């Protein structure tokens, strides 16, 4: 009986440490929908797109030149 309680306590402690270090997580039935909102900003000057400086999961990045 005491041994079982001690093992349960040890397992709970181990699980908490793994959760805190984000090695394990919880399985839930909730499915998280991806968020595709993009905030578009308008600028009040004329500009010209320059060279591509990078590309990633969220799109491409270019330099820009203010031509005003």
GROMACS .gro file of C-alpha atoms in nm:
model
   68
    1UNK     CA    1   0.000   0.000   0.000
    2UNK     CA    2   0.270   0.252   0.101
    3UNK     CA    3   0.483   0.143  -0.191
    4UNK     CA    4   0.198   0.202  -0.439
    5UNK     CA    5   0.134   0.551  -0.298
    6UNK     CA    6   0.504   0.635  -0.320
    7UNK     CA    7   0.518   0.515  -0.682
    8UNK     CA    8   0.211   0.723  -0.772
    9UNK     CA    9   0.369   1.029  -0.609
   10UNK     CA   10   0.696   0.971  -0.795
   11UNK     CA   11   0.512   0.929  -1.128
   12UNK     CA   12   0.312   1.249  -1.069
   13UNK     CA   13   0.631   1.440  -0.990
   14UNK     CA   14   0.802   1.304  -1.301
   15UNK     CA   15   0.503   1.392  -1.520
   16UNK     CA   16   0.492   1.749  -1.383
   17UNK     CA   17   0.862   1.799  -1.460
   18UNK     CA   18   0.816   1.670  -1.816
   19UNK     CA   19   0.514   1.899  -1.869
   20UNK     CA   20   0.701   2.203  -1.735
   21UNK     CA   21   0.990   2.138  -1.972
   22UNK     CA   22   0.737   2.087  -2.256
   23UNK     CA   23   0.861   1.737  -2.334
   24UNK     CA   24   0.509   1.597  -2.299
   25UNK     CA   25   0.164   1.753  -2.314
   26UNK     CA   26  -0.199   1.667  -2.272
   27UNK     CA   27  -0.416   1.505  -2.536
   28UNK     CA   28  -0.745   1.689  -2.579
   29UNK     CA   29  -1.046   1.631  -2.797
   30UNK     CA   30  -1.045   1.997  -2.907
   31UNK     CA   31  -0.907   2.057  -3.256
   32UNK     CA   32  -0.743   2.396  -3.293
   33UNK     CA   33  -0.829   2.564  -3.620
   34UNK     CA   34  -0.544   2.744  -3.798
   35UNK     CA   35  -0.556   3.123  -3.783
   36UNK     CA   36  -0.520   3.277  -4.129
   37UNK     CA   37  -0.593   3.640  -4.042
   38UNK     CA   38  -0.356   3.883  -4.210
   39UNK     CA   39  -0.343   4.248  -4.110
   40UNK     CA   40  -0.287   4.458  -4.421
   41UNK     CA   41  -0.145   4.807  -4.375
   42UNK     CA   42  -0.164   5.078  -4.637
   43UNK     CA   43   0.120   5.328  -4.664
   44UNK     CA   44   0.076   5.685  -4.783
   45UNK     CA   45   0.386   5.706  -5.001
   46UNK     CA   46   0.491   5.556  -5.333
   47UNK     CA   47   0.734   5.270  -5.316
   48UNK     CA   48   0.907   5.019  -5.538
   49UNK     CA   49   0.975   4.658  -5.448
   50UNK     CA   50   1.341   4.565  -5.440
   51UNK     CA   51   1.525   4.236  -5.415
   52UNK     CA   52   1.400   3.933  -5.226
   53UNK     CA   53   1.586   3.901  -4.896
   54UNK     CA   54   1.410   3.600  -4.749
   55UNK     CA   55   1.134   3.344  -4.767
   56UNK     CA   56   0.963   3.130  -4.507
   57UNK     CA   57   0.646   2.963  -4.396
   58UNK     CA   58   0.455   3.292  -4.392
   59UNK     CA   59   0.565   3.426  -4.729
   60UNK     CA   60   0.843   3.621  -4.898
   61UNK     CA   61   1.028   3.930  -4.775
   62UNK     CA   62   1.154   4.200  -5.009
   63UNK     CA   63   1.339   4.526  -4.966
   64UNK     CA   64   1.142   4.839  -5.054
   65UNK     CA   65   1.248   5.181  -5.177
   66UNK     CA   66   1.053   5.500  -5.108
   67UNK     CA   67   1.027   5.680  -5.447
   68UNK     CA   68   0.866   6.004  -5.325
   0.00000   0.00000   0.00000
